[in-house]
Coordinates of C-alpha atoms and ligand atoms in Angstrom, one line a residue:
X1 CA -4.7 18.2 19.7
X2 CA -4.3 16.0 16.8
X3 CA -2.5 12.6 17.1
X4 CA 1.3 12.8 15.9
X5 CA 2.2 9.6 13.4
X6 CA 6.0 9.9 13.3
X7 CA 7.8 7.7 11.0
X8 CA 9.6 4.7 12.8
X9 CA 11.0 3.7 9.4
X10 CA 11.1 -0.4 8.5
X11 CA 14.8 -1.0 8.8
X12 CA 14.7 -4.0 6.6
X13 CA 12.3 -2.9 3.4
X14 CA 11.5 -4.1 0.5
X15 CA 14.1 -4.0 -2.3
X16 CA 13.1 -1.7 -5.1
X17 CA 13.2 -4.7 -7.5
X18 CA 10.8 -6.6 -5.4
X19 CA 8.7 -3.9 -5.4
X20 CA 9.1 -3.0 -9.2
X21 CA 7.9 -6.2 -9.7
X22 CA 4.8 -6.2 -7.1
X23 CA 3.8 -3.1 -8.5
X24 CA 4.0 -4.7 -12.7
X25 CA 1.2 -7.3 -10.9
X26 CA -0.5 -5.9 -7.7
X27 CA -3.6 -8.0 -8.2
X28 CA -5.7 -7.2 -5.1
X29 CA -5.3 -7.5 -1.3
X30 CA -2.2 -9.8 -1.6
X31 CA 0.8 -7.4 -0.9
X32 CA 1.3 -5.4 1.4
X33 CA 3.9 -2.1 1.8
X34 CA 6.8 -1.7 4.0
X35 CA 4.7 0.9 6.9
X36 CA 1.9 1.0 8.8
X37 CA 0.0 3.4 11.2
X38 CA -0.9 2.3 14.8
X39 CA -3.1 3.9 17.7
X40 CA -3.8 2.7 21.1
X41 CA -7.4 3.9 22.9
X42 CA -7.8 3.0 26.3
X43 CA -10.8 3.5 28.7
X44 CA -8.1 5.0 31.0
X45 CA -6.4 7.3 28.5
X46 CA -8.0 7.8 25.4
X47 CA -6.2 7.5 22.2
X48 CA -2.0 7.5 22.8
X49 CA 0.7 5.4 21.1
X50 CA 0.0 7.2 17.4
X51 CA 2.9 5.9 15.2
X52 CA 4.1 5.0 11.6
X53 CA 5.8 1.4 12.2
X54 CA 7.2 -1.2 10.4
X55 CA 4.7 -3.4 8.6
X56 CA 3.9 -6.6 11.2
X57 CA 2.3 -9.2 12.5
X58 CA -0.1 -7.7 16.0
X59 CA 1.1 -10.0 19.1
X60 CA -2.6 -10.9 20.4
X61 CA -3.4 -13.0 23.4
X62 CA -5.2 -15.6 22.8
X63 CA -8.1 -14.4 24.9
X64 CA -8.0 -11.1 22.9
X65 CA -11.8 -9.7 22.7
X66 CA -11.8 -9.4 18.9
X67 CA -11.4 -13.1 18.3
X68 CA -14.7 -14.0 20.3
X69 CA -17.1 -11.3 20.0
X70 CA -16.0 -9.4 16.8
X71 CA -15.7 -6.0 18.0
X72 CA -14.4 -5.0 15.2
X73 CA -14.4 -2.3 12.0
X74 CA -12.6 -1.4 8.9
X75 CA -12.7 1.4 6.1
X76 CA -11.8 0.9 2.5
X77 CA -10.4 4.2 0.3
X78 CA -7.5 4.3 -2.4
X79 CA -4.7 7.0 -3.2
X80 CA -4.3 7.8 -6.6
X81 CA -1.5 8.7 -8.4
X82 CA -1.9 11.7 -11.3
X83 CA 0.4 12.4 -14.5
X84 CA 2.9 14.7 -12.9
X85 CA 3.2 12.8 -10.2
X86 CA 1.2 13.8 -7.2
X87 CA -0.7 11.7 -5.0
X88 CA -4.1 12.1 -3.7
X89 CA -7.0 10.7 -1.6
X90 CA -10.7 10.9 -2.9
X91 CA -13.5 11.9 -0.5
X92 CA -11.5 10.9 2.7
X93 CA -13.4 12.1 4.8
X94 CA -16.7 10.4 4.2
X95 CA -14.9 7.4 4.8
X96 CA -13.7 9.4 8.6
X97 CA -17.4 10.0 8.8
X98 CA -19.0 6.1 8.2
X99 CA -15.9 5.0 10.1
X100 CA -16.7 7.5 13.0
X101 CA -20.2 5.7 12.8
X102 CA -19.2 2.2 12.2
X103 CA -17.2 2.8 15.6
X104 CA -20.8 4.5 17.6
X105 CA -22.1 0.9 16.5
X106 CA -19.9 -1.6 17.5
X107 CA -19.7 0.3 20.7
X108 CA -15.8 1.1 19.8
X109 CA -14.3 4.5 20.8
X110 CA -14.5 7.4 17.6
X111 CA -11.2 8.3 15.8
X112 CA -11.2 12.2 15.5
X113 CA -11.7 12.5 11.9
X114 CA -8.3 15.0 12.1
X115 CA -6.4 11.6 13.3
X116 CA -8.2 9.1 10.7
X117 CA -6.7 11.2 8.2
X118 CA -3.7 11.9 10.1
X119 CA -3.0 8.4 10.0
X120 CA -3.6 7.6 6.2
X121 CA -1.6 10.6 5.4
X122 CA 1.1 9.5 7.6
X123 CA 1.3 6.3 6.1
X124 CA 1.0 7.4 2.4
X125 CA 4.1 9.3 2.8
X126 CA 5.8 7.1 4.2
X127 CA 5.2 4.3 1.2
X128 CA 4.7 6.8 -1.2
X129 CA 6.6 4.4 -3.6
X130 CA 4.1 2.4 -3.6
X131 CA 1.6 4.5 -5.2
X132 CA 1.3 2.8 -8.7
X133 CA 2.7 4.8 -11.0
X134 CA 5.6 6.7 -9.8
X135 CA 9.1 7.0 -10.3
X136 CA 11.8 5.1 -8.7
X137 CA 14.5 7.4 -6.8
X138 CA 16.7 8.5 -9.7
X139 CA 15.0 6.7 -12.3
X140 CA 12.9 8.6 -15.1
X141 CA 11.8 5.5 -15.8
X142 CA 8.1 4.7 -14.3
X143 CA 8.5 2.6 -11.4
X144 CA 5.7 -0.3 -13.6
X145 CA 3.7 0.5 -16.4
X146 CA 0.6 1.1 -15.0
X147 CA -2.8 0.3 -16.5
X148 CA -4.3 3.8 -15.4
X149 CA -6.3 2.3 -12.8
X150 CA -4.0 1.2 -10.1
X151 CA -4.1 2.6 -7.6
X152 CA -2.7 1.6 -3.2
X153 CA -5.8 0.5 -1.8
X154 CA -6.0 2.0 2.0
X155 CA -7.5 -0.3 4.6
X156 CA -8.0 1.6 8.2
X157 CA -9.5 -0.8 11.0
X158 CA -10.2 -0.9 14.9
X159 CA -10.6 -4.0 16.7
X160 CA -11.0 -4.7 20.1
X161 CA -7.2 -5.6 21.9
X162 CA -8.1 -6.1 25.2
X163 CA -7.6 -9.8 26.7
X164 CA -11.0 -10.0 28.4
X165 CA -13.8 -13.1 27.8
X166 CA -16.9 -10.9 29.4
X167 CA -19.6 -9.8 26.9
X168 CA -19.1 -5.4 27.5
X169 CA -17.1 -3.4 25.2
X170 CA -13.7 -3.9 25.4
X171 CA -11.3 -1.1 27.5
X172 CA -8.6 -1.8 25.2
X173 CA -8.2 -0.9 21.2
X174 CA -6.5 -0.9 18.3
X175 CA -6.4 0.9 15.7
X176 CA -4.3 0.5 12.6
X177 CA -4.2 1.1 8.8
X178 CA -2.3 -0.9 6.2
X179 CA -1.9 -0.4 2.5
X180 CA -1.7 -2.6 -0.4
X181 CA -1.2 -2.0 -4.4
X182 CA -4.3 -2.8 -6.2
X183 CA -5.3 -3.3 -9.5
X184 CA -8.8 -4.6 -10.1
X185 CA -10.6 -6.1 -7.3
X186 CA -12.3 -9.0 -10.0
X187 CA -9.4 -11.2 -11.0
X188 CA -10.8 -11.2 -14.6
X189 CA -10.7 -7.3 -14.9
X190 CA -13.2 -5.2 -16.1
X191 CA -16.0 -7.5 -17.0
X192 CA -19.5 -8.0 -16.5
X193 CA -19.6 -10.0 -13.8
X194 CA -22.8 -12.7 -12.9
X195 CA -25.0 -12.1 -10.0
X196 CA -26.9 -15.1 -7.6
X197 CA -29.5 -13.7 -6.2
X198 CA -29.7 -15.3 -3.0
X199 CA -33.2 -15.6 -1.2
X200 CA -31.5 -18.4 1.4
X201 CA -29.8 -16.3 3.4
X202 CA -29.3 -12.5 4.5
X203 CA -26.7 -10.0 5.0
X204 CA -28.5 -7.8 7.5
X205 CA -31.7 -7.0 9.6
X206 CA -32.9 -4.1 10.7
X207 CA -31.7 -2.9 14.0
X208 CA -28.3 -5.1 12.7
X209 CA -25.4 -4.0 12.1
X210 CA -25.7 -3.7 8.2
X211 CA -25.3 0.0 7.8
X212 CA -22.0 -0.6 9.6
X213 CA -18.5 -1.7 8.1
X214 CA -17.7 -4.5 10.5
X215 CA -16.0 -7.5 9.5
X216 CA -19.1 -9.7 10.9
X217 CA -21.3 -8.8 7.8
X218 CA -18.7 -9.7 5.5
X219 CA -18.2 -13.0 7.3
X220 CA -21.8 -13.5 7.1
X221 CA -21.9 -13.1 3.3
X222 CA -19.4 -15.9 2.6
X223 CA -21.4 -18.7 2.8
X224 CA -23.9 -16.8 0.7
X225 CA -20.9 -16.2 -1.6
X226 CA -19.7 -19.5 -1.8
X227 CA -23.7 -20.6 -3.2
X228 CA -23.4 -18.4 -5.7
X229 CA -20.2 -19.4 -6.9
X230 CA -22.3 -22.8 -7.0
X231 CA -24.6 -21.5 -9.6
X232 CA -21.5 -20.3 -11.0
X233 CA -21.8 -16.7 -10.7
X234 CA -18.9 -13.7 -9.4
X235 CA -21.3 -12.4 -6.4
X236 CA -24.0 -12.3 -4.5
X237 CA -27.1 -10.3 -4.0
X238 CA -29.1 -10.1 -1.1
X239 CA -32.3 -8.9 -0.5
X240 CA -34.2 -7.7 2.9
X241 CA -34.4 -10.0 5.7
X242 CA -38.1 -10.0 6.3
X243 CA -39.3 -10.9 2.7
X244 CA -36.8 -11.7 0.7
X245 CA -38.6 -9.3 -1.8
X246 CA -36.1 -6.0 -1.9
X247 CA -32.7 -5.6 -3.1
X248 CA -30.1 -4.4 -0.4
X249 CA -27.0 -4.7 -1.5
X250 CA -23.9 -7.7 -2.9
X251 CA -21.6 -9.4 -0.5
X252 CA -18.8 -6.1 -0.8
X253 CA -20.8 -3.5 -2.9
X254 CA -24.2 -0.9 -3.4
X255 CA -26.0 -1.9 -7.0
X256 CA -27.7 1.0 -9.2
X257 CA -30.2 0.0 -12.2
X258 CA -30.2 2.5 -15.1
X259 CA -33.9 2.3 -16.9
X260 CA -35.1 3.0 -20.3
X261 CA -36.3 6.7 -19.0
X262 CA -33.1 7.7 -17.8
X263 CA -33.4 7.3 -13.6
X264 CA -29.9 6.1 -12.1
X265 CA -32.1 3.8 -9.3
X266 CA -30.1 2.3 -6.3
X267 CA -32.2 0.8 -3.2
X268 CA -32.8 3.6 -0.2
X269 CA -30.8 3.4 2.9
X270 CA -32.5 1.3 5.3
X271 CA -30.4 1.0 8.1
X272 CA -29.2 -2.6 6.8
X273 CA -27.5 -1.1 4.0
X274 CA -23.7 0.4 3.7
X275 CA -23.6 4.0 2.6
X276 CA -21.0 3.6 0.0
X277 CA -18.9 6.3 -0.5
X278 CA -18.6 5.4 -4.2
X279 CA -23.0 5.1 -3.7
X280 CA -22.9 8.5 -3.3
X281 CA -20.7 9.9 -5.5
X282 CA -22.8 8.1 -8.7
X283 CA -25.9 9.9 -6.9
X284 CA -23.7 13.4 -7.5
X285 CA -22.5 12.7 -10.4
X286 CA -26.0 11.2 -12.1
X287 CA -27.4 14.9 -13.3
X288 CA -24.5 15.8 -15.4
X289 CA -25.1 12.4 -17.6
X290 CA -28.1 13.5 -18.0
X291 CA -29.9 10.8 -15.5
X292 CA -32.7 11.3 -12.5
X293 CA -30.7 9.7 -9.2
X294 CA -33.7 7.9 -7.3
X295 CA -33.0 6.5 -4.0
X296 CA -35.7 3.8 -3.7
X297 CA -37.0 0.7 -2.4
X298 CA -36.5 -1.7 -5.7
X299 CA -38.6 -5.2 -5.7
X300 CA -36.5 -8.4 -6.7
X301 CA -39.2 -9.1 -9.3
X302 CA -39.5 -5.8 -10.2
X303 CA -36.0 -6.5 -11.6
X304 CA -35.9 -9.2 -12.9
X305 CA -39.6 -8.3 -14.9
X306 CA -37.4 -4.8 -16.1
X307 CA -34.3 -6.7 -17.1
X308 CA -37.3 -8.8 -19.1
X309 CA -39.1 -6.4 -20.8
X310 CA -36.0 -3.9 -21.2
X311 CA -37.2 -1.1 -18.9
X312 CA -34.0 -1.9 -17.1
X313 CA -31.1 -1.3 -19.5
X314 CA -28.4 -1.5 -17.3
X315 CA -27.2 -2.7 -13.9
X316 CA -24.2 -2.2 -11.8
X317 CA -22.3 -2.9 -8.7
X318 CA -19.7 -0.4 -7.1
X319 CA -17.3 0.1 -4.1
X320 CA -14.3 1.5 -3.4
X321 CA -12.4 -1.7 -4.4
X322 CA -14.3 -2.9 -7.4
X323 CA -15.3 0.9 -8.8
X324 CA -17.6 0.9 -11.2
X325 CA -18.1 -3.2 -12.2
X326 CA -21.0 -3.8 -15.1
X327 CA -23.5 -7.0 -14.3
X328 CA -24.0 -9.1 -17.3
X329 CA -26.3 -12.0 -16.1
X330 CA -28.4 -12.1 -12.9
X331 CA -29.4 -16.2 -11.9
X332 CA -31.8 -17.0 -9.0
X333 CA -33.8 -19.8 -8.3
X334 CA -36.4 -19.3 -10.8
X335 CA -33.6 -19.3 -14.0
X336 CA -31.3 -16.9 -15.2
X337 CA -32.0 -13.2 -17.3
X338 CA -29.2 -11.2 -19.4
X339 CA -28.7 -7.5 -18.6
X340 CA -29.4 -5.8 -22.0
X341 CA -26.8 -7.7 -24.2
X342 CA -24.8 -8.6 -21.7
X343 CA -22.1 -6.4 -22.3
X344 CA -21.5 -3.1 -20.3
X345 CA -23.7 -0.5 -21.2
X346 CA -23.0 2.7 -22.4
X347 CA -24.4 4.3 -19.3
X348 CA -21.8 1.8 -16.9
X349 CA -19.0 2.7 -19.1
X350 CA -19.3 6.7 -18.6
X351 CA -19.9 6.8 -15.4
X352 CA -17.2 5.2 -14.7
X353 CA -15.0 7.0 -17.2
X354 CA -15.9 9.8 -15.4
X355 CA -15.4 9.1 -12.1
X356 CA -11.8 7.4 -12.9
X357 CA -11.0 10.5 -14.9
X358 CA -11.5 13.1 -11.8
X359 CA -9.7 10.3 -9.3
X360 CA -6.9 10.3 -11.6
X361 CA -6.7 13.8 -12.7
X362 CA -8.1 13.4 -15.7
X363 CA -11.2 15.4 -15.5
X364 CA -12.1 18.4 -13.6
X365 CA -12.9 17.9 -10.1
X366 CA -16.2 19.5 -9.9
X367 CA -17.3 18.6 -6.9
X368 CA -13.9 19.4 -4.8
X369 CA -13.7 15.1 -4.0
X370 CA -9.8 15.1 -4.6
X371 CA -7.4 16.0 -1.4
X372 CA -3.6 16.0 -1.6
X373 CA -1.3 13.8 0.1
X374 CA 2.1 14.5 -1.9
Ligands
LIG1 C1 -14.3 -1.7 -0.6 O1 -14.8 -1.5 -1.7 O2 -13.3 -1.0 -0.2 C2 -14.7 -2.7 0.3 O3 -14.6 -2.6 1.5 C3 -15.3 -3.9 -0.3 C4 -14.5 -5.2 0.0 C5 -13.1 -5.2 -0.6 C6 -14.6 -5.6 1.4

């Protein structure tokens, strides 16, 4: 049987000015609505506790496993908001599936994908007014003009609760989701952005943990972050752990290449690389722009010789948060190359047209992504 998430409604929420004004400015990550959902798993009992709460701050001994060993996972997915109103969830359950094996990894216990989506649900409903883009009670007015791509980023995670300092996998967990209006995850908007190429350090090995979302790889990629904001650039890319040579992935995101010939290239799944849900959907949706999706090991040199001599027309990052995000300028060690003119390509700018237009409702859903919430 599925896990209930009743709605223990926040006695004190936010005001509908407050949020009016929130929703005018999300920005991203930095509010946060008035619910969230909770589940307990112990060893002894399994998953119990399944709630809608007030949003709060956890109560965590200070011996808590989480805060010494990391046992820990998260998912990232949005809920869009469409013209008359509804509100829907893209492709949830890949992110039920990656977070189902994110959990096998970290040695935490599986969500059932029926209470993953239970839970987001749940909690969408209950903060439904904080979809960007809807009506406040009464009001025909729209509750903030909306730019069209704002959207409440959903952020489901697990981490290990038990107060326990052995090294084994913790007995006791928590599981929660929270939810926070987003509008685009670069400050500067919709940009090209500027990519270090890092060949100091590495995100993942193989045999690692790469290929899972756990908040250790992201830790790991700040320092690496913070050296590429010291060649001044947005991001950074990292390549394979045992040459330096291959492309894996940025700090938060998959990367695709479009070429002069049409191929949509984004480097294979190695087992150190995150399956991005938004990875796959550009595979999908590649044929009907007329491209050849390869799945491929891609050389550093190989692109930065491309980006030289124009067989690479295009590059791109994309995630959940930052969508569809054009690369202008890649920098590394030996000097810096321009992607085309710098600008986003044609290619960039459809695709992600495209896959804003079926998320929103704006385009036929051909591949049956969208799922209703409201
Ligand atoms: C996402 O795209 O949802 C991510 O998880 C990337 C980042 C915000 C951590």
């Amino acid at each position: 049987m599925s896990l209930p998430f009743d709605l223990r409604a926040n006695p004190k929420p936010r005001s509908a000015a407050d949020r009016r004004a929130i929703l005018a400015e999300p920005g991203f990550g930095l509010y946060f609505t008035d619910h969230m959902s909770v589940a307990t798993w112990t060893s002894a009992d399994g998953w119990h506790d399944s709630a809608v709460v007030p949003y709060g701050p956890f109560q965590l001994d200070p011996a808590t496993a989480v805060l010494h060993y990391a046992q820990e996972i998260f998912e990232g997915l949005k809920a869009y908001r469409h013209a008359d109103g509804s509100v829907w969830l893209f492709r949830p359950e890949k992110n039920a599936d990656r977070f189902a094996r994110s959990a096998t990894r970290l040695a935490l216990p599986v969500l059932p994908e029926a209470d993953f989506l239970g839970s987001i649900e749940a909690l969408v409903s209950a903060d439904a007014a904080w979809v960007p883009g809807g009506t406040e009670p009464g009001s025909p007015e729209p509750a903030a003009v909306t730019t069209g791509e704002q959207s409440l980023y959903l952020r489901p995670f697990m981490f290990a609760s038990e107060a326990f300092l052995g090294v084994r996998a913790a007995h006791r967990v928590t599981y929660a989701c929270i939810a926070s209006p987003a509008g685009p995850y670069f400050a500067k908007g919709v940009h090209p952005i500027t990519i270090w190429i890092s060949t100091t350090y590495t995100r993942a090995a193989p045999g690692g943990t790469g290929a899972a979302k756990c908040g250790g790889n992201y830790a790991a990629s700040l320092v690496a972050q913070a050296e590429a904001a010291e060649h001044g650039c947005d991001q950074v890319m990292f390549a394979d752990a045992a040459e330096h040579a291959w492309l894996e992935e940025l700090g938060g995101m998959n990367v695709y290449l479009v070429t002069r010939d049409n191929e949509l290239i984004t480097p294979e799944l190695t087992g150190s690389i995150l399956e991005g849900v938004t990875r796959d959907s550009i595979l999908t949706l590649a044929r009907e722009f007329g491209l050849t999706p390869v799945e491929r090991r891609v050389g550093v040199q190989e692109l930065l010789d491309g980006l030289g001599s124009g067989q690479v027309t295009e590059l791109f990052a994309c995630g959940t948060a930052a969508v569809i995000t054009p690369i202008g300028v890649i920098k590394h060690e030996g000097g810096e190359v321009t992607v085309g003119s710098g600008e986003t390509g044609e290619t960039t700018a459809a695709l992600r047209k495209n896959l804003l237009d079926v998320q929103y409702g704006r385009a036929e859903d051909t591949h049956g992504g969208l799922r209703r919430v409201l």
